[in-house]
Backbone as CSV, one residue per row, in Angstrom:
resi,resn,N_x,N_y,N_z,CA_x,CA_y,CA_z,C_x,C_y,C_z
1,MET,-11.340,-13.309,44.539,-10.332,-14.227,44.022,-9.545,-14.786,45.203
2,GLN,-9.514,-16.097,45.315,-8.878,-16.742,46.452,-7.485,-17.265,46.138
3,THR,-7.291,-17.851,44.945,-6.017,-18.511,44.637,-5.589,-18.163,43.235
4,ILE,-4.291,-17.865,43.072,-3.677,-17.684,41.755,-2.568,-18.714,41.635
5,LEU,-2.675,-19.578,40.647,-1.692,-20.635,40.426,-0.907,-20.305,39.173
6,ALA,0.382,-20.000,39.319,1.257,-19.696,38.186,2.067,-20.937,37.857
7,ALA,2.051,-21.347,36.593,2.748,-22.569,36.193,3.222,-22.427,34.756
8,THR,4.330,-23.081,34.453,4.854,-23.161,33.097,4.523,-24.543,32.555
9,ILE,3.667,-24.579,31.528,3.220,-25.850,30.965,3.903,-26.026,29.623
10,ALA,4.823,-26.966,29.530,5.613,-27.135,28.310,4.856,-27.877,27.228
11,ALA,3.957,-28.785,27.606,3.290,-29.618,26.595,1.805,-29.776,26.883
12,ASN,1.169,-28.716,27.411,-0.271,-28.731,27.684,-0.654,-29.784,28.718
13,HIS,0.274,-30.156,29.598,-0.050,-31.126,30.624,-0.722,-30.426,31.787
14,LEU,-1.930,-30.860,32.126,-2.655,-30.319,33.269,-2.892,-31.409,34.296
15,ASN,-1.930,-32.320,34.438,-2.111,-33.450,35.346,-2.130,-33.014,36.807
16,PHE,-1.639,-31.795,37.097,-1.637,-31.320,38.476,-2.986,-30.715,38.874
17,ILE,-3.952,-30.695,37.934,-5.291,-30.161,38.208,-6.309,-31.277,38.028
18,ARG,-7.274,-31.338,38.923,-8.302,-32.379,38.835,-9.112,-32.208,37.556
19,VAL,-9.440,-33.315,36.925,-10.240,-33.286,35.712,-11.630,-32.728,35.992
20,SER,-12.130,-32.943,37.196,-13.442,-32.409,37.553,-13.435,-30.884,37.608
21,LEU,-12.262,-30.276,37.850,-12.159,-28.820,37.904,-12.005,-28.239,36.506
22,ILE,-11.029,-28.756,35.750,-10.805,-28.347,34.365,-10.719,-29.609,33.519
23,PRO,-11.753,-29.958,32.767,-11.703,-31.174,31.939,-10.588,-31.081,30.908
24,HIS,-9.724,-32.087,30.884,-8.618,-32.099,29.932,-8.226,-33.531,29.650
25,ARG,-7.559,-33.687,28.520,-7.004,-34.973,28.124,-5.540,-34.737,27.795
26,ALA,-4.675,-35.156,28.672,-3.250,-34.850,28.550,-2.658,-35.493,27.318
27,GLY,-1.484,-35.033,26.917,-0.825,-35.544,25.726,0.194,-36.605,26.031
28,ARG,1.207,-36.710,25.187,2.221,-37.743,25.317,3.130,-37.435,26.496
29,ARG,3.351,-38.409,27.344,4.192,-38.234,28.511,4.924,-39.528,28.802
30,MET,6.222,-39.438,29.000,7.066,-40.593,29.308,6.896,-41.697,28.274
31,GLY,6.751,-41.301,26.991,6.667,-42.283,25.929,5.308,-42.930,25.779
32,ARG,4.327,-42.494,26.581,3.002,-43.111,26.496,2.017,-42.093,25.948
33,ASN,1.131,-42.536,25.089,0.116,-41.673,24.519,-1.080,-41.637,25.468
34,GLU,-1.249,-40.530,26.204,-2.282,-40.449,27.221,-3.462,-39.586,26.795
35,GLY,-3.477,-39.079,25.577,-4.587,-38.241,25.166,-4.248,-37.467,23.914
36,ASP,-4.984,-36.363,23.695,-4.777,-35.605,22.468,-4.622,-34.107,22.724
37,HIS,-4.290,-33.749,23.967,-4.050,-32.338,24.312,-5.304,-31.481,24.280
38,ARG,-6.463,-32.044,24.217,-7.668,-31.241,24.165,-8.045,-30.769,25.568
39,VAL,-8.420,-29.489,25.660,-8.864,-28.895,26.915,-10.209,-28.233,26.648
40,ASP,-11.234,-28.686,27.358,-12.586,-28.183,27.130,-12.800,-26.896,27.917
41,LEU,-12.457,-25.769,27.280,-12.602,-24.462,27.907,-13.358,-23.527,26.963
42,TYR,-14.261,-22.760,27.526,-15.002,-21.762,26.744,-14.069,-20.609,26.398
43,LYS,-13.902,-20.343,25.126,-12.953,-19.332,24.643,-11.545,-19.606,25.165
44,TYR,-11.253,-20.874,25.464,-9.945,-21.304,25.953,-9.602,-20.678,27.299
45,VAL,-10.635,-20.306,28.075,-10.395,-19.683,29.383,-11.213,-20.357,30.478
46,PHE,-12.536,-20.446,30.307,-13.417,-20.895,31.378,-13.906,-22.315,31.135
47,PRO,-13.964,-23.128,32.211,-14.592,-24.452,32.085,-16.068,-24.320,31.721
48,MET,-16.643,-25.407,31.262,-18.003,-25.360,30.744,-19.031,-24.990,31.802
49,ALA,-18.869,-25.456,33.026,-19.920,-25.291,34.029,-19.480,-24.445,35.215
50,ARG,-18.396,-23.661,35.058,-17.914,-22.869,36.201,-17.579,-21.464,35.740
51,GLU,-17.751,-20.519,36.671,-17.395,-19.133,36.413,-16.378,-18.610,37.420
52,ASP,-15.936,-19.476,38.350,-14.985,-19.047,39.376,-13.576,-19.565,39.108
53,VAL,-13.364,-20.151,37.917,-12.045,-20.667,37.549,-11.725,-20.188,36.137
54,GLY,-10.535,-19.643,35.946,-10.110,-19.184,34.623,-8.679,-19.588,34.344
55,VAL,-8.421,-19.963,33.102,-7.070,-20.358,32.680,-6.563,-19.283,31.714
56,ILE,-5.423,-18.699,32.016,-4.863,-17.608,31.224,-3.576,-18.072,30.562
57,GLY,-3.484,-17.870,29.266,-2.252,-18.163,28.538,-2.147,-19.554,27.963
58,LEU,-3.156,-20.420,28.188,-3.116,-21.773,27.623,-3.675,-21.702,26.203
59,ILE,-2.868,-21.177,25.299,-3.337,-20.908,23.954,-2.144,-20.837,23.017
60,GLN,-2.385,-21.098,21.756,-1.324,-21.052,20.745,-1.781,-20.130,19.619
61,PRO,-1.435,-18.862,19.708,-1.929,-17.905,18.710,-1.003,-17.781,17.514
62,ILE,-1.559,-17.369,16.374,-0.778,-16.930,15.231,-0.567,-15.429,15.439
63,GLY,0.439,-15.088,16.201,0.688,-13.728,16.632,1.255,-13.737,18.035
64,SER,1.203,-12.597,18.689,1.782,-12.465,20.023,0.842,-13.014,21.083
65,ILE,1.414,-13.704,22.069,0.597,-14.287,23.133,0.429,-13.326,24.307
66,ALA,1.359,-12.367,24.492,1.289,-11.467,25.643,0.029,-10.594,25.641
67,PRO,-0.327,-9.908,24.530,-1.577,-9.133,24.552,-2.813,-9.996,24.759
68,ILE,-2.780,-11.231,24.245,-3.924,-12.127,24.429,-4.070,-12.503,25.891
69,ALA,-2.944,-12.817,26.551,-3.003,-13.149,27.977,-3.512,-11.963,28.796
70,GLU,-3.101,-10.757,28.421,-3.607,-9.566,29.104,-5.116,-9.433,28.923
71,MET,-5.589,-9.649,27.697,-7.027,-9.552,27.436,-7.789,-10.641,28.182
72,GLN,-7.248,-11.840,28.254,-7.886,-12.900,29.026,-7.967,-12.525,30.502
73,GLY,-6.888,-11.918,31.026,-6.901,-11.479,32.420,-7.953,-10.410,32.677
74,ARG,-8.109,-9.471,31.748,-9.142,-8.444,31.895,-10.530,-9.069,31.900
75,TRP,-10.728,-10.061,31.016,-12.026,-10.732,30.954,-12.308,-11.491,32.252
76,CYS,-11.321,-12.212,32.761,-11.496,-12.955,34.008,-11.834,-12.012,35.159
77,ALA,-11.153,-10.870,35.225,-11.426,-9.924,36.297,-12.861,-9.429,36.240
78,ARG,-13.369,-9.174,35.037,-14.751,-8.719,34.903,-15.753,-9.816,35.290
79,VAL,-15.428,-11.068,34.958,-16.334,-12.171,35.288,-16.307,-12.450,36.786
80,PHE,-15.111,-12.485,37.387,-15.005,-12.795,38.810,-15.693,-11.744,39.678
81,THR,-15.684,-10.497,39.233,-16.323,-9.425,40.009,-17.807,-9.264,39.675
82,GLY,-18.333,-10.083,38.785,-19.749,-10.042,38.469,-20.161,-8.971,37.487
83,ARG,-19.215,-8.279,36.868,-19.555,-7.220,35.908,-19.882,-7.773,34.526
84,VAL,-19.450,-8.990,34.242,-19.748,-9.652,32.969,-20.254,-11.045,33.281
85,ARG,-21.346,-11.426,32.662,-21.916,-12.745,32.855,-21.608,-13.615,31.644
86,LEU,-21.253,-14.853,31.917,-20.988,-15.807,30.850,-22.293,-16.405,30.343
87,PRO,-22.320,-16.856,29.090,-23.536,-17.520,28.584,-23.790,-18.847,29.290
88,SER,-24.896,-19.454,28.957,-25.260,-20.721,29.590,-24.288,-21.824,29.182
89,THR,-24.372,-22.937,29.914,-23.472,-24.058,29.643,-23.663,-24.602,28.236
90,SER,-24.913,-24.674,27.782,-25.172,-25.190,26.434,-24.596,-24.259,25.370
91,GLU,-24.684,-22.958,25.576,-24.113,-22.013,24.615,-22.588,-22.093,24.604
92,ARG,-21.997,-22.263,25.746,-20.530,-22.424,25.797,-20.110,-23.697,25.072
93,ARG,-20.853,-24.766,25.305,-20.523,-26.038,24.646,-20.666,-25.907,23.130
94,ALA,-21.691,-25.221,22.672,-21.886,-25.030,21.231,-20.751,-24.211,20.632
95,ASP,-20.291,-23.180,21.338,-19.176,-22.374,20.847,-17.898,-23.203,20.774
96,LEU,-17.657,-24.044,21.775,-16.468,-24.900,21.768,-16.507,-25.883,20.604
97,GLU,-17.656,-26.525,20.377,-17.763,-27.488,19.282,-17.610,-26.808,17.931
98,LYS,-18.116,-25.587,17.793,-17.952,-24.836,16.542,-16.483,-24.554,16.271
99,LYS,-15.750,-24.140,17.296,-14.317,-23.866,17.129,-13.550,-25.140,16.786
100,GLN,-13.922,-26.245,17.384,-13.247,-27.510,17.081,-13.501,-27.944,15.644
101,ARG,-14.732,-27.729,15.140,-15.023,-28.076,13.744,-14.228,-27.183,12.793
102,GLU,-14.165,-25.886,13.076,-13.396,-24.985,12.222,-11.913,-25.340,12.228
103,MET,-11.388,-25.693,13.375,-9.982,-26.055,13.463,-9.702,-27.359,12.714
104,LYS,-10.642,-28.274,12.755,-10.460,-29.541,12.057,-10.450,-29.345,10.546
105,ARG,-11.266,-28.404,10.050,-11.265,-28.117,8.608,-9.988,-27.388,8.174
106,ARG,-9.431,-26.598,9.043,-8.290,-25.748,8.678,-6.951,-26.455,8.852
107,TYR,-6.809,-27.263,9.901,-5.529,-27.897,10.201,-5.673,-29.412,10.149
108,PHE,-4.537,-30.077,10.002,-4.548,-31.535,10.106,-4.626,-31.912,11.580
109,GLU,-5.150,-33.085,11.845,-5.374,-33.504,13.230,-4.049,-33.860,13.890
110,SER,-3.738,-33.150,14.958,-2.508,-33.402,15.705,-2.677,-32.843,17.107
111,MET,-1.745,-33.195,17.993,-1.793,-32.682,19.357,-1.465,-31.197,19.409
112,LYS,-0.849,-30.672,18.350,-0.463,-29.269,18.319,-1.647,-28.363,18.039
113,HIS,-2.524,-28.791,17.155,-3.614,-27.935,16.707,-4.884,-28.198,17.510
114,THR,-4.833,-27.906,18.792,-6.005,-28.050,19.647,-6.378,-26.738,20.331
115,ILE,-5.431,-25.815,20.439,-5.692,-24.525,21.080,-5.202,-23.402,20.169
116,GLN,-5.303,-23.592,18.862,-4.812,-22.619,17.885,-5.860,-21.533,17.645
117,VAL,-5.415,-20.266,17.627,-6.324,-19.154,17.353,-5.610,-18.138,16.470
118,ASP,-6.410,-17.320,15.786,-5.897,-16.164,15.055,-5.911,-14.962,15.987
119,TYR,-4.824,-14.220,16.022,-4.668,-13.127,16.984,-5.804,-12.121,16.882
120,LEU,-6.022,-11.562,15.706,-6.981,-10.474,15.557,-8.406,-10.934,15.854
121,LYS,-8.792,-12.059,15.306,-10.162,-12.548,15.505,-10.428,-12.857,16.968
122,TYR,-9.465,-13.486,17.633,-9.653,-13.866,19.036,-9.676,-12.630,19.936
123,MET,-8.803,-11.659,19.667,-8.800,-10.428,20.456,-10.121,-9.682,20.301
124,ASP,-10.679,-9.684,19.100,-11.967,-9.023,18.896,-13.077,-9.738,19.655
125,GLU,-13.032,-11.065,19.711,-14.045,-11.810,20.457,-14.024,-11.430,21.936
126,LEU,-12.837,-11.427,22.522,-12.732,-11.107,23.942,-13.096,-9.653,24.216
127,SER,-12.645,-8.745,23.344,-12.911,-7.322,23.577,-14.407,-7.010,23.485
128,GLU,-15.133,-7.709,22.628,-16.574,-7.483,22.533,-17.283,-7.918,23.815
129,MET,-16.805,-8.989,24.452,-17.425,-9.422,25.703,-17.050,-8.499,26.856
130,ILE,-15.846,-7.929,26.811,-15.433,-6.998,27.857,-16.104,-5.646,27.681
131,GLY,-16.289,-5.236,26.415,-16.854,-3.927,26.128,-15.812,-2.899,25.756
132,CYS,-14.679,-3.339,25.228,-13.603,-2.419,24.864,-13.199,-2.567,23.398
133,HIS,-14.117,-3.082,22.578,-13.785,-3.278,21.171,-13.653,-1.927,20.468
134,PRO,-12.547,-1.674,19.748,-12.379,-0.383,19.068,-13.375,-0.222,17.929
135,THR,-13.915,0.981,17.805,-14.906,1.280,16.764,-14.406,2.446,15.931
136,PRO,-13.771,2.186,14.782,-13.283,3.286,13.930,-14.386,4.206,13.429
137,SER,-15.631,3.698,13.354,-16.714,4.517,12.799,-16.975,5.772,13.627
138,GLN,-16.690,5.740,14.917,-16.965,6.914,15.734,-15.968,8.043,15.501
139,TYR,-14.870,7.736,14.774,-13.879,8.769,14.474,-13.933,9.227,13.015
140,LEU,-14.847,8.669,12.226,-14.873,8.987,10.798,-15.127,10.473,10.537
141,LEU,-16.010,11.086,11.301,-16.327,12.496,11.088,-15.409,13.418,11.875
142,SER,-15.099,13.044,13.107,-14.285,13.923,13.944,-12.802,13.873,13.582
143,ASP,-12.300,12.698,13.240,-10.870,12.566,12.909,-10.707,11.426,11.905
144,PRO,-10.919,11.679,10.609,-10.836,10.608,9.606,-9.456,9.987,9.503
145,THR,-8.401,10.786,9.761,-7.042,10.233,9.689,-6.840,9.148,10.728
146,PHE,-7.291,9.396,11.942,-7.161,8.401,13.009,-8.036,7.184,12.728
147,ALA,-9.234,7.410,12.180,-10.099,6.286,11.821,-9.452,5.406,10.764
148,LEU,-8.799,6.033,9.781,-8.121,5.265,8.746,-6.945,4.487,9.327
149,GLN,-6.283,5.067,10.318,-5.176,4.360,10.958,-5.665,3.138,11.722
150,LEU,-6.831,3.245,12.354,-7.395,2.085,13.050,-7.790,0.982,12.076
151,ILE,-8.261,1.385,10.883,-8.722,0.395,9.907,-7.554,-0.241,9.169
152,ALA,-6.622,0.581,8.659,-5.553,0.080,7.794,-4.211,-0.021,8.486
153,GLY,-4.070,0.527,9.678,-2.790,0.493,10.377,-2.586,-0.801,11.138
154,PRO,-1.456,-0.914,11.840,-1.178,-2.131,12.614,-2.146,-2.271,13.785
155,ASN,-2.529,-3.498,14.084,-3.447,-3.752,15.194,-2.639,-3.890,16.481
156,VAL,-2.370,-2.770,17.107,-1.591,-2.760,18.352,-2.526,-2.927,19.537
157,PRO,-2.051,-3.448,20.664,-2.930,-3.669,21.822,-3.528,-2.395,22.392
158,TYR,-2.899,-1.224,22.132,-3.454,0.024,22.663,-4.857,0.286,22.124
159,ALA,-5.191,-0.277,20.963,-6.513,-0.032,20.384,-7.627,-0.517,21.306
160,TYR,-7.340,-1.513,22.141,-8.342,-2.038,23.052,-8.352,-1.300,24.390
161,ARG,-7.634,-0.157,24.443,-7.647,0.701,25.626,-8.228,2.076,25.320
162,LEU,-8.804,2.258,24.135,-9.339,3.562,23.770,-10.576,3.923,24.598
163,HIS,-11.439,2.968,24.829,-12.651,3.217,25.600,-13.070,1.932,26.278
164,GLY,-14.087,2.023,27.115,-14.560,0.847,27.833,-13.829,0.663,29.146
165,PRO,-13.996,-0.485,29.785,-13.311,-0.744,31.050,-11.794,-0.719,30.885
166,HIS,-11.120,-0.205,31.910,-9.649,-0.129,31.933,-9.108,0.714,30.783
167,ALA,-9.856,1.755,30.384,-9.376,2.633,29.308,-8.148,3.410,29.775
168,TRP,-7.302,3.760,28.804,-6.054,4.480,29.082,-6.053,5.769,28.275
169,GLU,-5.826,6.884,28.935,-5.892,8.170,28.262,-4.760,8.370,27.255
170,GLY,-3.682,7.617,27.391,-2.572,7.741,26.453,-2.629,6.760,25.295
171,ALA,-3.747,6.026,25.169,-3.835,4.994,24.127,-3.810,5.609,22.735
172,ARG,-4.551,6.695,22.548,-4.619,7.296,21.221,-3.245,7.809,20.776
173,LYS,-2.559,8.485,21.662,-1.237,8.997,21.321,-0.271,7.860,21.006
174,ALA,-0.375,6.763,21.766,0.493,5.616,21.518,0.221,4.998,20.151
175,ILE,-1.053,4.980,19.733,-1.397,4.440,18.414,-0.865,5.348,17.314
176,GLU,-1.019,6.654,17.487,-0.580,7.601,16.466,0.939,7.608,16.302
177,GLU,1.676,7.315,17.363,3.135,7.382,17.318,3.798,6.023,17.159
178,VAL,3.006,4.984,16.907,3.599,3.647,16.842,4.590,3.533,15.682
179,GLY,4.325,4.237,14.565,5.245,4.186,13.433,6.606,4.744,13.784
180,GLU,6.628,5.906,14.477,7.903,6.492,14.866,8.653,5.614,15.859
181,ARG,7.920,4.989,16.804,8.587,4.153,17.804,9.162,2.883,17.186
182,VAL,8.496,2.364,16.170,9.001,1.152,15.516,10.239,1.473,14.682
183,LYS,10.222,2.618,13.999,11.342,2.961,13.120,12.547,3.521,13.870
184,LYS,12.322,4.126,15.044,13.398,4.816,15.758,14.586,3.913,16.066
185,PRO,14.397,2.726,16.650,15.572,1.893,16.958,16.264,1.314,15.726
186,LEU,15.607,1.384,14.568,16.206,0.848,13.350,17.046,1.883,12.615
187,LYS,17.024,3.131,13.083,17.800,4.198,12.455,18.978,4.550,13.357
188,ASN,20.179,4.244,12.904,21.357,4.560,13.707,21.994,5.889,13.320
189,ARG,21.496,6.514,12.272,22.021,7.816,11.888,20.999,8.514,11.000
190,GLU,21.107,9.817,10.940,20.235,10.610,10.096,20.921,10.868,8.754
191,CYS,20.270,10.532,7.681,20.820,10.727,6.341,20.309,12.052,5.774
192,ARG,21.174,12.741,5.056,20.744,13.969,4.409,19.777,13.620,3.282
193,MET,18.665,14.286,3.262,17.616,13.952,2.308,17.066,15.235,1.700
194,ARG,16.787,15.174,0.425,16.193,16.325,-0.241,14.816,16.620,0.351
195,LYS,14.477,17.896,0.354,13.242,18.310,0.999,12.023,17.650,0.375
196,HIS,12.011,17.553,-0.981,10.831,16.990,-1.641,10.748,15.477,-1.499
197,LYS,11.816,14.843,-0.940,11.792,13.393,-0.758,11.430,12.995,0.674
198,ARG,11.331,13.969,1.566,10.988,13.638,2.940,9.522,13.230,3.020
199,ARG,9.304,12.088,3.621,7.949,11.543,3.661,7.295,11.876,4.991
200,GLY,6.208,12.565,4.923,5.406,12.793,6.109,4.335,11.730,6.220
201,ARG,3.434,11.924,7.175,2.379,10.927,7.384,1.436,10.849,6.188
202,MET,1.143,12.032,5.579,0.241,12.038,4.433,0.842,11.292,3.253
203,ASN,2.159,11.444,3.042,2.820,10.736,1.951,2.804,9.229,2.174
204,GLU,2.916,8.801,3.426,2.860,7.366,3.716,1.491,6.806,3.372
205,TRP,0.451,7.562,3.732,-0.903,7.099,3.388,-1.099,7.116,1.876
206,PHE,-0.555,8.124,1.192,-0.668,8.180,-0.268,0.023,6.969,-0.892
207,ARG,1.184,6.608,-0.362,1.900,5.442,-0.892,1.087,4.167,-0.668
208,TYR,0.491,4.028,0.516,-0.299,2.840,0.824,-1.510,2.727,-0.111
209,LEU,-2.248,3.820,-0.265,-3.438,3.791,-1.125,-3.051,3.606,-2.590
210,SER,-1.904,4.191,-2.991,-1.459,4.034,-4.374,-1.109,2.584,-4.681
211,MET,-0.468,1.922,-3.740,-0.133,0.518,-3.952,-1.391,-0.336,-4.042
212,LYS,-2.401,-0.015,-3.230,-3.679,-0.726,-3.338,-4.322,-0.473,-4.702
213,TRP,-4.240,0.768,-5.158,-4.803,1.116,-6.456,-4.093,0.366,-7.572
214,ILE,-2.757,0.299,-7.488,-1.980,-0.421,-8.508,-2.320,-1.905,-8.485
215,ALA,-2.457,-2.484,-7.286,-2.789,-3.908,-7.190,-4.152,-4.196,-7.827
216,GLY,-5.125,-3.307,-7.585,-6.451,-3.518,-8.180,-6.440,-3.418,-9.689
217,TRP,-5.809,-2.368,-10.224,-5.769,-2.216,-11.669,-4.886,-3.273,-12.329
218,THR,-3.882,-3.755,-11.624,-3.057,-4.841,-12.173,-3.915,-6.083,-12.410
219,THR,-4.768,-6.388,-11.449,-5.661,-7.535,-11.615,-6.593,-7.342,-12.810
220,VAL,-7.128,-6.129,-12.967,-8.026,-5.854,-14.099,-7.289,-5.982,-15.428
221,ILE,-6.081,-5.413,-15.505,-5.307,-5.450,-16.754,-4.952,-6.884,-17.139
222,ILE,-4.502,-7.656,-16.173,-4.132,-9.054,-16.456,-5.349,-9.840,-16.940
223,THR,-6.500,-9.617,-16.284,-7.711,-10.342,-16.675,-8.127,-9.988,-18.097
224,VAL,-8.148,-8.688,-18.422,-8.529,-8.252,-19.768,-7.543,-8.752,-20.812
225,PHE,-6.249,-8.707,-20.484,-5.220,-9.159,-21.421,-5.360,-10.650,-21.721
226,LEU,-5.533,-11.448,-20.688,-5.686,-12.891,-20.903,-6.958,-13.200,-21.679
227,PHE,-8.033,-12.470,-21.378,-9.282,-12.692,-22.111,-9.120,-12.359,-23.592
228,ALA,-8.399,-11.258,-23.870,-8.188,-10.867,-25.268,-7.326,-11.881,-26.007
229,LEU,-6.305,-12.402,-25.372,-5.426,-13.377,-26.021,-6.151,-14.694,-26.276
230,CYS,-6.977,-15.088,-25.318,-7.639,-16.390,-25.451,-8.829,-16.336,-26.415
231,SER,-9.424,-15.174,-26.611,-10.620,-15.084,-27.443,-10.325,-14.731,-28.899
232,THR,-9.127,-14.221,-29.187,-8.785,-13.791,-30.544,-7.566,-14.551,-31.043
233,PRO,-7.668,-15.241,-32.187,-6.485,-15.926,-32.735,-5.473,-14.917,-33.264
234,LEU,-4.212,-15.088,-32.869,-3.150,-14.163,-33.268,-1.985,-14.930,-33.867
235,ALA,-1.240,-14.231,-34.728,-0.016,-14.819,-35.271,1.036,-14.893,-34.170
236,PRO,1.975,-15.850,-34.271,2.992,-15.993,-33.217,3.790,-14.710,-32.981
237,LEU,4.184,-14.006,-34.069,4.964,-12.788,-33.891,4.150,-11.701,-33.185
238,THR,2.894,-11.564,-33.562,2.018,-10.593,-32.896,1.816,-10.943,-31.429
239,TYR,1.661,-12.230,-31.179,1.478,-12.691,-29.797,2.700,-12.341,-28.944
240,LEU,3.906,-12.632,-29.448,5.129,-12.337,-28.691,5.304,-10.835,-28.494
241,THR,4.959,-10.055,-29.490,5.076,-8.597,-29.365,4.152,-8.062,-28.274
242,LEU,2.917,-8.531,-28.298,1.975,-8.079,-27.276,2.406,-8.500,-25.879
243,VAL,2.895,-9.716,-25.753,3.358,-10.190,-24.444,4.531,-9.350,-23.955
244,THR,5.465,-9.029,-24.859,6.618,-8.219,-24.473,6.191,-6.825,-24.026
245,VAL,5.312,-6.202,-24.798,4.831,-4.863,-24.427,4.096,-4.907,-23.093
246,PHE,3.282,-5.928,-22.910,2.547,-6.042,-21.659,3.492,-6.197,-20.466
247,LEU,4.505,-7.042,-20.604,5.439,-7.258,-19.496,6.225,-5.989,-19.177
248,VAL,6.623,-5.241,-20.226,7.349,-3.989,-19.994,6.478,-3.002,-19.220
249,LEU,5.222,-2.843,-19.643,4.319,-1.928,-18.945,4.021,-2.407,-17.527
250,PHE,3.882,-3.708,-17.373,3.587,-4.263,-16.053,4.750,-4.040,-15.087
251,VAL,5.972,-4.289,-15.550,7.152,-4.066,-14.707,7.299,-2.587,-14.379
252,PHE,7.051,-1.725,-15.370,7.130,-0.285,-15.126,6.124,0.141,-14.054
253,MET,4.932,-0.447,-14.082,3.923,-0.113,-13.091,4.357,-0.552,-11.695
254,LEU,4.925,-1.747,-11.584,5.354,-2.252,-10.287,6.524,-1.457,-9.723
255,LEU,7.388,-0.950,-10.595,8.577,-0.220,-10.146,8.356,1.287,-10.131
256,TRP,7.109,1.721,-10.190,6.831,3.156,-10.303,7.429,3.941,-9.138
257,PHE,7.302,3.414,-7.932,7.768,4.152,-6.768,9.280,4.026,-6.572
258,ASP,9.909,3.085,-7.249,11.342,2.892,-7.064,12.174,3.517,-8.184
259,LEU,11.536,3.939,-9.264,12.307,4.499,-10.378,13.009,5.787,-9.967
260,HIS,12.315,6.620,-9.210,12.940,7.872,-8.796,14.133,7.598,-7.886
261,GLY,14.003,6.600,-7.021,15.128,6.245,-6.158,16.313,5.740,-6.947
262,ILE,16.046,4.959,-8.019,17.143,4.467,-8.861,17.848,5.631,-9.548
263,VAL,17.071,6.619,-10.019,17.670,7.786,-10.672,18.552,8.548,-9.693
264,ILE,18.076,8.715,-8.458,18.868,9.443,-7.460,20.161,8.696,-7.146
265,VAL,20.076,7.372,-7.006,21.285,6.585,-6.733,22.277,6.723,-7.883
266,TRP,21.787,6.665,-9.122,22.672,6.786,-10.277,23.319,8.167,-10.328
267,ARG,22.533,9.200,-10.035,23.094,10.557,-10.020,24.118,10.703,-8.907
268,THR,23.878,10.069,-7.773,24.840,10.135,-6.668,26.154,9.473,-7.045
269,ILE,26.065,8.330,-7.730,27.284,7.632,-8.157,28.081,8.504,-9.124
270,LEU,27.376,9.105,-10.100,28.069,9.968,-11.064,28.702,11.169,-10.371
271,THR,27.961,11.773,-9.415,28.490,12.938,-8.707,29.726,12.576,-7.904
272,ASN,29.676,11.432,-7.218,30.837,11.003,-6.433,32.029,10.715,-7.337
273,THR,31.758,10.139,-8.517,32.861,9.855,-9.450,33.518,11.148,-9.920
274,VAL,32.681,12.136,-10.250,33.220,13.426,-10.681,34.008,14.085,-9.557
275,ASN,33.501,14.021,-8.330,34.203,14.626,-7.199,35.546,13.966,-6.954
276,VAL,35.586,12.629,-7.110,36.859,11.922,-6.934,37.874,12.365,-7.983
277,LYS,37.425,12.513,-9.245,38.334,12.950,-10.298,38.851,14.368,-10.034
278,ILE,37.950,15.275,-9.608,38.366,16.645,-9.319,39.356,16.675,-8.162
279,THR,39.080,15.873,-7.125,40.006,15.809,-5.992,41.355,15.278,-6.405
280,SER,41.388,14.260,-7.257,42.658,13.704,-7.717,43.450,14.738,-8.522
281,GLN,42.743,15.484,-9.382,43.430,16.520,-10.152,43.966,17.625,-9.236
282,ALA,43.209,17.981,-8.215,43.678,19.023,-7.292,44.898,18.570,-6.529
283,ILE,44.907,17.305,-6.101,46.086,16.789,-5.404,47.285,16.772,-6.335
284,GLY,47.053,16.435,-7.625,48.148,16.418,-8.583,48.734,17.827,-8.817
285,TRP,47.843,18.819,-8.832,48.341,20.190,-9.009,49.169,20.630,-7.812
286,LEU,48.768,20.174,-6.625,49.556,20.544,-5.465,50.913,19.881,-5.473
């Protein structure tokens, strides 16, 4: 690596770089329409016919840009050192045209939607080329809890450090403790909690799977209910009765996990009211 050029590009302007080096069409500048912000880069990093030039961070993700820039840097390092080979020019061009067609179907045509990517999909693309893509299947037998966390948990950047190049031995621990680290700064005090209400990791997974189960059965119940109403003629009073019963059961199902909390809050209010009355009577006796 001979040169690193760090620059802040506010509007995708690459006028300081020769078009022969990185093909681009600049956007609006000084009130003049000079292009459409399109930059012809393979995976938004490499020019079509070069492997010794890489652009990092020229992207607009739906998600965080910092982990993506890190992944792009890892990919560039592997390519520059010859450990990863890029596909042919025709394959790169085909991939670029495919992404442009998908973007055109998804977004309206504008200067903004030229380097748009989805965080998870794009990170998986880069990680597969680097060789650090996380594979939950390898943990299914040895540690199913960790495998489930990789599948259903948050997609944190540590997942791309579990194995492969630039692996980090603390990645697994960081993934397992991400919930505690996220919640810790949001808790300014410890509240007294009943023992049976304390949620451990297993209870969190039970809550997650239960909500998925409720969502699935809710869809089935609604579908069957609508089919029954539409296929059978009913009297207006019968129809209203069935709708009312259905809504009551549906609301009860949605509030299943919050009903116990409402009962505890109500009991706390009653207990505090009784304590206030007892305290007032004691002060009066004194």
